[in-house]
Amino acid sequence: MSVTSIPVLTIDGPSASGKGTVAERVARALGFHFLDSGALYRLTALSAMKHGVSLDDETRVAELAATLPAAFREGAVWLADEDVTDAIRAEAVGEGASKVAALPAVRAALFDRQRAYRQAPGLVADGRDMGTVIFPDAAAKVFLTASAEARAERRYKQLIEKGNSASLPALVADMQARDARDTARAVAPLKPAPDALLLDTTQMDIESAVQAVLAHYALCQARNK
Ligand code: C5P
């Protein structure tokens, strides 16, 4: 099987649109590998913070990204010999990820690493530019959205469930600021691929979103035959 014949399903969208959960479940349903590309940007930001490297030092952050000792094992995320599954989900690391993701050299450093996840029998790739930049030839593409308010509410519930304190208005503002940065950046801005299915999940639960994505994938497969 040549690499380009290995099917890829891309799921892009803004933060807290539910795409991580949807992508993981879809990958499980199809028996495909799963790439959480946001985790690579989060790991890069965390690594810079740990090494005392400024998040706007493009050359040094890109060096860290190129040599990231990252591993994904049994649902856990590792940076060298440290389990950083929870650490990379901290709001500060998400903020940092969004900053380093705007640096072209960092994106270039992660390009090949992301493409290497394309392995048989197939891949579900979750991110911002999976369908536009990393896998433009994907078999099926989905762009998942939800209103900033709905996304902030989802994040709010997650934080409260974990025993953290949170402010809903502050979360809406953070969400809008991150969207603005991801959408306005010069390289690989957050935008749907022209051939992506737009799925607004504001009024949808996770299971309905999973079913809609699976149906879209089946349709694309049938069309390509
Ligand atoms: O998806 P997640 O919230 O984990 O991503 C963290 C940050 O990484 C995003 O805010 C975005 O700036 C960046 N990112 C990106 N391209 C991707 C995935 C994530 O720029 N493919």
XYZ file of N, CA and C and ligand atoms in Angstrom:
696
model
N 0.851 -1.197 0.000
C 0.000 0.000 0.000
C 0.887 1.248 0.000
N 0.754 2.133 -1.022
C 1.553 3.354 -0.986
C 0.930 4.303 0.043
N 1.776 5.208 0.549
C 1.301 6.100 1.618
C 0.068 6.894 1.182
N 0.082 7.374 -0.061
C -1.032 8.225 -0.487
C -2.334 7.452 -0.652
N -2.260 6.108 -0.684
C -3.508 5.348 -0.779
C -4.076 5.023 0.607
N -3.366 5.401 1.665
C -3.887 5.173 3.025
C -4.920 6.270 3.325
N -6.155 5.901 3.641
C -7.191 6.924 3.818
C -6.975 7.799 5.061
N -7.252 9.087 4.883
C -7.177 10.036 5.998
C -8.514 10.754 6.098
N -8.991 10.893 7.316
C -10.190 11.684 7.601
C -9.737 12.837 8.487
N -9.917 14.073 8.008
C -9.462 15.220 8.799
C -10.644 15.874 9.517
N -10.390 16.253 10.767
C -11.418 16.961 11.538
C -10.779 18.222 12.104
N -11.117 19.364 11.528
C -10.565 20.641 11.981
C -11.649 21.464 12.655
N -11.211 22.487 13.375
C -12.179 23.382 13.997
C -11.565 24.132 15.160
N -12.299 25.099 15.710
C -11.776 25.906 16.815
C -11.716 25.126 18.127
N -11.061 25.734 19.151
C -10.918 25.031 20.420
C -12.278 24.797 21.076
N -12.363 23.670 21.773
C -13.572 23.267 22.509
C -14.797 23.091 21.618
N -14.566 22.821 20.323
C -15.707 22.543 19.444
C -16.150 21.090 19.609
N -15.406 20.331 20.405
C -15.739 18.922 20.640
C -15.013 18.014 19.671
N -14.134 18.606 18.833
C -13.538 17.786 17.776
C -12.597 16.718 18.314
N -11.923 16.995 19.442
C -11.013 15.995 20.016
C -11.751 14.712 20.364
N -12.843 14.888 21.104
C -13.637 13.727 21.524
C -14.251 13.030 20.318
N -14.805 13.825 19.408
C -15.442 13.252 18.211
C -14.388 12.488 17.398
N -13.231 13.110 17.180
C -12.184 12.488 16.355
C -11.723 11.164 16.966
N -11.540 11.163 18.280
C -11.073 9.939 18.943
C -12.096 8.811 18.783
N -13.375 9.146 18.959
C -14.421 8.110 18.840
C -14.560 7.615 17.408
N -14.442 8.542 16.464
C -14.542 8.148 15.053
C -13.367 7.226 14.707
N -12.167 7.568 15.199
C -10.986 6.733 14.933
C -11.209 5.322 15.489
N -11.767 5.258 16.685
C -12.021 3.939 17.308
C -13.037 3.164 16.476
N -14.113 3.849 16.038
C -15.167 3.171 15.267
C -14.615 2.626 13.948
N -13.675 3.358 13.342
C -13.134 2.919 12.041
C -11.926 1.994 12.214
N -11.401 1.892 13.442
C -10.184 1.106 13.680
C -8.949 1.784 13.101
N -8.982 3.134 13.042
C -7.884 3.914 12.466
C -6.960 4.463 13.554
N -5.760 4.898 13.136
C -4.867 5.624 14.036
C -5.456 7.017 14.265
N -4.934 7.687 15.300
C -5.476 8.990 15.664
C -4.333 9.980 15.893
N -4.422 11.137 15.250
C -3.427 12.195 15.483
C -4.106 13.396 16.128
N -3.663 13.733 17.341
C -4.116 14.941 18.025
C -3.023 15.989 17.789
N -3.127 16.737 16.681
C -2.025 17.640 16.326
C -1.883 18.782 17.326
N -3.001 19.173 17.965
C -2.921 20.237 18.968
C -1.972 19.850 20.097
N -1.936 18.537 20.418
C -1.058 18.073 21.501
C 0.404 18.361 21.159
N 0.754 18.294 19.871
C 2.152 18.562 19.484
C 2.503 20.034 19.725
N 1.544 20.945 19.437
C 1.785 22.371 19.712
C 1.814 22.623 21.220
N 0.939 21.926 21.937
C 0.947 22.065 23.406
C 2.273 21.559 23.989
N 2.760 20.419 23.475
C 4.030 19.859 23.958
C 5.192 20.799 23.649
N 5.124 21.436 22.480
C 6.185 22.381 22.105
C 6.200 23.560 23.079
N 4.996 24.086 23.383
C 4.910 25.221 24.321
C 5.400 24.807 25.707
N 4.970 23.614 26.152
C 5.379 23.145 27.488
C 6.894 22.961 27.546
N 7.444 22.408 26.481
C 8.882 22.181 26.439
C 9.631 23.516 26.508
N 9.134 24.530 25.779
C 9.774 25.854 25.820
C 9.710 26.432 27.234
N 8.540 26.292 27.868
C 8.382 26.822 29.233
C 9.373 26.136 30.179
N 9.500 24.812 30.030
C 10.399 24.055 30.912
C 11.864 24.434 30.689
N 12.208 24.751 29.438
C 13.594 25.099 29.124
C 13.870 26.592 29.286
N 12.874 27.350 29.725
C 13.064 28.790 29.894
C 13.261 29.514 28.567
N 12.686 28.939 27.489
C 12.813 29.577 26.174
C 11.596 30.474 25.951
N 11.828 31.695 25.549
C 10.720 32.630 25.312
C 9.846 32.114 24.165
N 8.514 32.250 24.327
C 7.590 31.683 23.338
C 7.624 32.421 22.010
N 8.295 33.584 21.965
C 8.411 34.248 20.668
C 9.814 34.138 20.075
N 10.657 33.290 20.680
C 11.987 33.038 20.112
C 11.837 31.930 19.062
N 11.504 32.355 17.836
C 11.112 31.396 16.786
C 12.162 30.314 16.529
N 13.426 30.699 16.446
C 14.472 29.720 16.126
C 14.582 28.653 17.208
N 14.645 29.090 18.452
C 14.838 28.114 19.533
C 13.585 27.262 19.753
N 12.396 27.872 19.629
C 11.165 27.077 19.807
C 11.063 26.044 18.680
N 11.450 26.440 17.464
C 11.395 25.500 16.329
C 12.380 24.349 16.543
N 13.532 24.646 17.125
C 14.504 23.573 17.427
C 13.897 22.577 18.402
N 13.227 23.107 19.414
C 12.584 22.215 20.396
C 11.507 21.376 19.712
N 10.722 21.997 18.812
C 9.640 21.279 18.119
C 10.213 20.154 17.264
N 11.341 20.427 16.605
C 11.940 19.438 15.688
C 12.459 18.223 16.442
N 12.841 18.417 17.703
C 13.476 17.313 18.441
C 12.634 16.876 19.643
N 11.356 17.196 19.583
C 10.452 16.915 20.700
C 10.472 15.425 21.094
N 10.872 15.081 22.317
C 10.871 13.657 22.693
C 9.472 13.234 23.139
N 8.501 13.347 22.199
C 7.095 13.117 22.557
C 6.684 11.694 22.240
N 5.803 11.154 23.067
C 5.247 9.826 22.780
C 3.808 9.780 23.273
N 2.953 9.067 22.510
C 1.548 8.874 22.890
C 1.400 7.384 23.165
N 1.135 7.044 24.429
C 1.022 5.620 24.775
C -0.196 5.388 25.661
N -1.066 4.472 25.235
C -2.230 4.060 26.031
C -2.969 5.245 26.652
N -3.311 6.219 25.829
C -4.095 7.347 26.304
C -3.303 8.381 27.084
N -1.996 8.149 27.287
C -1.181 9.118 28.017
C -0.203 9.807 27.058
N 0.164 11.043 27.413
C 1.100 11.815 26.596
C 2.396 11.985 27.390
N 3.516 11.655 26.754
C 4.812 11.695 27.429
C 5.746 12.692 26.765
N 6.504 13.393 27.601
C 7.580 14.250 27.117
C 8.836 13.683 27.776
N 9.684 13.048 26.979
C 10.812 12.266 27.517
C 10.231 11.268 28.529
N 10.701 11.247 29.771
C 10.190 10.229 30.698
C 9.157 10.790 31.675
N 8.525 11.897 31.286
C 7.527 12.512 32.160
C 6.117 12.398 31.560
N 5.168 11.944 32.364
C 3.773 11.877 31.929
C 3.185 13.294 32.030
N 2.890 13.901 30.883
C 2.415 15.294 30.865
C 0.963 15.382 30.366
N 0.235 14.264 30.478
C -1.151 14.208 29.983
C -1.982 15.374 30.530
N -1.898 15.613 31.845
C -2.683 16.697 32.447
C -2.012 18.054 32.225
N -0.682 18.061 32.336
C 0.050 19.342 32.242
C -0.223 20.042 30.907
N -0.317 19.302 29.804
C -0.502 19.983 28.508
C -1.918 20.537 28.347
N -2.839 20.120 29.225
C -4.231 20.620 29.125
C -4.438 21.909 29.917
N -3.435 22.350 30.677
C -3.577 23.587 31.465
C -3.852 24.761 30.514
N -4.670 25.716 30.972
C -5.021 26.868 30.124
C -3.772 27.621 29.656
N -2.785 27.759 30.565
C -1.572 28.518 30.219
C -0.826 27.833 29.074
N -0.850 26.504 29.061
C -0.147 25.765 27.998
C -0.925 25.895 26.673
N -2.264 25.907 26.775
C -3.091 26.120 25.578
C -2.824 27.478 24.953
N -2.714 28.487 25.832
C -2.381 29.851 25.390
C -1.026 29.860 24.688
N -0.064 29.190 25.343
C 1.306 29.118 24.797
C 1.309 28.406 23.453
N 0.497 27.338 23.351
C 0.431 26.564 22.104
C -0.046 27.456 20.975
N -1.064 28.269 21.272
C -1.625 29.150 20.259
C -0.572 30.181 19.811
N 0.308 30.588 20.748
C 1.362 31.554 20.392
C 2.440 30.902 19.524
N 2.933 29.722 19.941
C 4.016 29.107 19.156
C 3.495 28.612 17.801
N 2.173 28.324 17.747
C 1.582 27.832 16.496
C 1.545 28.913 15.416
N 1.714 30.177 15.820
C 1.702 31.270 14.834
C 3.080 31.461 14.197
N 4.097 30.713 14.674
C 5.460 30.884 14.158
C 5.707 29.911 12.996
N 5.963 30.436 11.775
C 6.126 29.558 10.602
C 7.175 28.463 10.796
N 8.306 28.776 11.431
C 9.370 27.769 11.579
C 8.915 26.615 12.474
N 8.048 26.918 13.432
C 7.534 25.864 14.329
C 6.604 24.949 13.539
N 5.737 25.548 12.743
C 4.816 24.732 11.929
C 5.601 23.854 10.958
N 6.649 24.436 10.369
C 7.462 23.659 9.425
C 8.139 22.498 10.145
N 8.598 22.744 11.369
C 9.306 21.700 12.130
C 8.380 20.523 12.451
N 7.082 20.790 12.561
C 6.137 19.711 12.925
C 5.476 19.056 11.709
N 5.765 19.590 10.508
C 5.083 19.127 9.291
C 5.295 17.623 9.040
N 6.545 17.197 8.938
C 6.821 15.787 8.619
C 6.362 14.853 9.729
N 6.529 15.301 10.955
C 6.133 14.459 12.084
C 4.637 14.138 12.008
N 3.841 15.140 11.639
C 2.395 14.903 11.547
C 2.068 13.969 10.384
N 2.746 14.168 9.261
C 2.452 13.315 8.097
C 2.856 11.859 8.327
N 3.815 11.651 9.227
C 4.273 10.286 9.509
C 3.201 9.442 10.214
N 2.164 10.111 10.718
C 1.079 9.360 11.383
C 0.175 8.649 10.369
N 0.354 8.957 9.094
C -0.477 8.329 8.059
C -0.012 6.877 7.867
N -0.656 5.982 8.579
C -0.265 4.570 8.523
C -1.503 3.702 8.358
N -1.329 2.553 7.703
C -2.444 1.631 7.476
C -3.006 1.162 8.822
N -4.319 0.950 8.931
C -5.289 0.981 7.840
C -5.838 2.373 7.531
N -5.520 3.393 8.326
C -6.032 4.732 8.055
C -5.790 5.641 9.249
N -6.083 6.931 9.043
C -5.805 7.919 10.088
C -6.949 8.911 10.229
N -7.295 9.219 11.467
C -8.177 10.347 11.747
C -7.282 11.434 12.348
N -7.238 12.607 11.712
C -6.341 13.677 12.157
C -7.156 14.874 12.632
N -6.862 15.318 13.840
C -7.624 16.385 14.493
C -6.753 17.628 14.641
N -7.254 18.799 14.224
C -6.455 20.015 14.377
C -7.109 21.258 13.821
N -6.265 22.128 13.228
C -6.747 23.379 12.645
C -6.502 23.404 11.144
N -5.431 22.711 10.713
C -5.010 22.783 9.304
C -4.803 21.394 8.709
N -5.482 20.396 9.271
C -5.284 19.023 8.792
C -5.758 18.892 7.343
N -6.940 19.470 7.053
C -7.500 19.351 5.703
C -6.932 20.356 4.709
N -6.399 21.475 5.225
C -5.916 22.526 4.321
C -4.426 22.390 3.996
N -3.608 22.004 4.996
C -2.151 22.038 4.814
C -1.487 20.650 4.933
N -1.830 19.919 5.977
C -1.073 18.678 6.259
C -1.543 17.525 5.368
N -2.863 17.354 5.238
C -3.383 16.262 4.408
C -4.405 16.809 3.389
N -3.946 17.668 2.449
C -4.908 18.248 1.497
C -5.589 17.187 0.632
N -4.976 15.997 0.517
C -5.566 14.934 -0.302
C -6.400 13.959 0.534
N -6.818 14.369 1.728
C -7.593 13.472 2.600
C -8.851 12.950 1.902
N -9.233 11.734 2.258
C -10.414 11.102 1.641
C -11.689 11.829 2.041
N -11.712 12.357 3.270
C -12.892 13.081 3.747
C -12.442 14.145 4.739
N -13.119 15.297 4.691
C -12.749 16.418 5.570
C -13.987 16.968 6.265
N -13.815 17.264 7.541
C -14.920 17.834 8.310
C -14.405 19.069 9.040
N -15.222 20.123 9.094
C -14.895 21.306 9.891
C -15.982 21.442 10.948
N -15.586 21.233 12.196
C -16.547 21.223 13.302
C -16.576 22.598 13.968
N -17.743 23.168 14.107
C -17.824 24.462 14.790
C -18.888 24.400 15.879
N -18.937 25.438 16.677
C -20.015 25.673 17.642
C -19.836 27.124 18.047
N -20.890 27.765 18.526
C -20.758 29.178 18.903
C -19.737 29.308 20.044
N -19.096 30.491 20.149
C -18.103 30.711 21.213
C -18.756 30.492 22.579
N -20.036 30.890 22.725
C -20.742 30.727 24.004
C -20.909 29.241 24.336
N -21.322 28.458 23.339
C -21.513 27.017 23.577
C -20.186 26.363 23.928
N -19.118 26.770 23.259
C -17.811 26.167 23.522
C -17.308 26.560 24.908
N -17.520 27.832 25.283
C -17.091 28.298 26.606
C -17.857 27.540 27.689
N -19.143 27.297 27.446
C -19.953 26.570 28.428
C -19.450 25.136 28.615
N -19.078 24.498 27.488
C -18.537 23.131 27.574
C -17.246 23.129 28.395
N -16.353 24.081 28.101
C -15.087 24.161 28.829
C -15.361 24.445 30.314
N -16.352 25.314 30.575
C -16.712 25.679 31.952
C -17.111 24.419 32.735
N -17.985 23.617 32.108
C -18.445 22.388 32.772
C -17.290 21.444 33.061
N -16.387 21.305 32.082
C -15.227 20.416 32.273
C -14.398 20.886 33.467
N -14.144 22.193 33.540
C -13.300 22.731 34.603
C -13.958 22.534 35.965
N -15.269 22.809 36.040
C -15.988 22.674 37.311
C -16.008 21.204 37.748
N -16.239 20.290 36.774
C -16.249 18.853 37.099
C -14.922 18.408 37.679
N -13.836 19.022 37.213
C -12.498 18.645 37.715
C -12.161 19.366 39.022
N -13.125 20.137 39.547
C -12.906 20.809 40.828
C -12.158 22.129 40.702
N -12.038 22.654 39.489
C -11.374 23.957 39.312
C -12.398 25.083 39.394
N -11.920 26.290 39.681
C -12.848 27.420 39.620
C -12.764 27.993 38.208
N -13.846 28.593 37.754
C -13.838 29.133 36.390
C -14.872 30.239 36.285
N -14.624 31.176 35.371
C -15.591 32.244 35.140
C -16.041 32.155 33.691
N -17.350 32.048 33.501
C -17.893 31.880 32.150
C -17.570 33.069 31.233
N -17.805 34.318 31.699
C -17.481 35.450 30.803
C -15.997 35.467 30.416
N -15.114 35.103 31.368
C -13.676 35.093 31.054
C -13.375 34.014 30.021
N -14.078 32.873 30.122
C -13.849 31.785 29.163
C -14.323 32.175 27.759
N -15.466 32.878 27.687
C -15.961 33.332 26.376
C -14.917 34.270 25.762
N -14.384 35.187 26.594
C -13.391 36.146 26.091
C -12.125 35.413 25.627
N -11.653 34.409 26.410
C -10.458 33.637 26.034
C -10.678 32.917 24.713
N -11.871 32.329 24.597
C -12.210 31.552 23.408
C -12.164 32.451 22.168
N -12.741 33.650 22.318
C -12.784 34.584 21.180
C -11.374 35.065 20.828
N -10.551 35.302 21.879
C -9.187 35.783 21.618
C -8.387 34.705 20.888
N -8.546 33.432 21.328
C -7.785 32.361 20.697
C -8.253 32.135 19.258
N -9.578 32.188 19.061
C -10.112 32.046 17.699
C -9.543 33.128 16.791
N -9.526 34.366 17.325
C -9.055 35.498 16.515
C -7.600 35.271 16.128
N -6.783 34.818 17.103
C -5.358 34.593 16.801
C -5.198 33.451 15.782
N -5.943 32.361 15.980
C -5.820 31.202 15.071
C -6.319 31.533 13.660
N -7.337 32.396 13.586
C -7.931 32.720 12.285
C -7.118 33.772 11.527
N -6.499 34.679 12.295
C -5.829 35.821 11.648
C -4.373 35.549 11.295
N -3.790 34.462 11.805
C -2.356 34.274 11.577
C -2.057 34.045 10.091
N -0.815 34.432 9.715
C -0.446 34.378 8.299
C -0.291 32.943 7.801
N 0.289 32.061 8.642
C 0.492 30.680 8.177
C -0.594 29.761 8.701
N -1.090 28.914 7.818
C -2.081 27.896 8.165
C -3.178 28.431 9.089
N -3.876 29.504 8.673
C -4.936 30.028 9.533
C -6.079 29.024 9.673
N -6.823 29.172 10.768
C -7.981 28.299 10.990
C -9.071 28.658 9.990
N -9.303 27.775 9.046
C -10.405 28.003 8.088
C -10.772 26.649 7.466
N -12.040 26.477 7.089
C -12.411 25.189 6.517
C -11.774 24.997 5.140
N -11.377 23.776 4.828
C -10.946 23.471 3.464
C -12.176 23.640 2.572
N -11.978 24.043 1.318
C -13.142 24.266 0.434
C -14.011 23.012 0.293
N -13.379 21.837 0.416
C -14.127 20.591 0.242
C -14.500 19.932 1.574
N -14.517 20.723 2.669
C -14.870 20.137 3.974
C -16.367 20.226 4.238
N -16.870 19.228 4.955
C -18.256 19.289 5.434
C -18.275 20.195 6.660
N -19.143 21.220 6.681
C -19.255 22.093 7.854
C -20.295 21.508 8.794
N -19.872 21.254 10.026
C -20.788 20.643 10.984
C -20.878 21.541 12.209
N -22.019 22.189 12.401
C -22.206 23.068 13.558
C -22.796 22.252 14.700
N -22.021 22.101 15.786
C -22.438 21.215 16.879
C -23.054 21.979 18.052
N -23.398 23.282 17.837
C -23.952 24.077 18.940
C -25.137 23.352 19.597
N -25.993 22.765 18.751
C -27.200 22.091 19.275
C -27.076 20.568 19.233
N -25.871 20.058 19.093
C -25.700 18.617 18.870
C -24.946 17.972 20.019
N -25.318 16.725 20.398
C -24.477 16.058 21.393
C -23.365 15.294 20.670
N -22.411 14.793 21.465
C -21.216 14.155 20.894
C -21.594 12.980 19.987
N -22.529 12.139 20.482
C -22.867 10.940 19.720
C -23.442 11.289 18.341
N -24.304 12.322 18.269
C -24.859 12.719 16.964
C -23.750 13.228 16.056
N -22.785 13.961 16.630
C -21.677 14.478 15.823
C -20.838 13.314 15.285
N -20.587 12.308 16.133
C -19.810 11.133 15.706
C -20.521 10.453 14.532
N -21.833 10.275 14.664
C -22.598 9.596 13.609
C -22.577 10.406 12.313
N -22.678 11.734 12.431
C -22.663 12.590 11.232
C -21.309 12.496 10.524
N -20.217 12.440 11.292
C -18.884 12.347 10.688
C -18.704 10.985 10.012
N -19.164 9.926 10.683
C -19.040 8.576 10.098
C -19.848 8.481 8.799
N -21.030 9.098 8.794
C -21.875 9.066 7.592
C -21.181 9.816 6.451
N -20.549 10.952 6.793
C -19.845 11.719 5.762
C -18.674 10.915 5.195
N -17.949 10.236 6.082
C -16.810 9.423 5.625
C -17.294 8.308 4.684
N -18.379 7.639 5.064
C -18.919 6.542 4.233
C -19.324 7.077 2.856
N -19.922 8.255 2.845
C -20.362 8.872 1.591
C -19.155 9.179 0.693
N -18.099 9.744 1.286
C -16.899 10.081 0.505
C -16.246 8.818 -0.035
N -16.207 7.764 0.788
C -15.615 6.504 0.340
C -16.391 5.958 -0.853
N -17.732 6.006 -0.759
C -18.579 5.480 -1.831
C -18.355 6.276 -3.111
N -18.199 7.610 -2.957
C -17.984 8.475 -4.130
C -16.651 8.191 -4.797
N -15.638 7.862 -3.977
C -14.286 7.644 -4.525
C -14.122 6.295 -5.197
N -15.115 5.429 -5.050
C -14.990 4.071 -5.629
C -15.315 4.073 -7.106
O -6.569 21.669 19.648
P -5.847 22.281 20.812
O -6.680 23.253 21.602
O -5.183 21.263 21.672
O -4.654 23.125 20.143
C -3.882 24.035 20.897
C -3.422 25.164 19.997
O -2.528 24.650 18.999
C -4.536 25.860 19.213
O -5.066 26.983 19.880
C -3.866 26.281 17.921
O -3.324 27.559 18.045
C -2.718 25.306 17.764
N -2.935 24.314 16.701
C -2.614 24.661 15.400
N -2.712 23.748 14.400
C -3.147 22.512 14.647
C -3.520 22.128 15.967
C -3.397 23.076 16.966
O -2.228 25.795 15.148
N -3.208 21.634 13.655
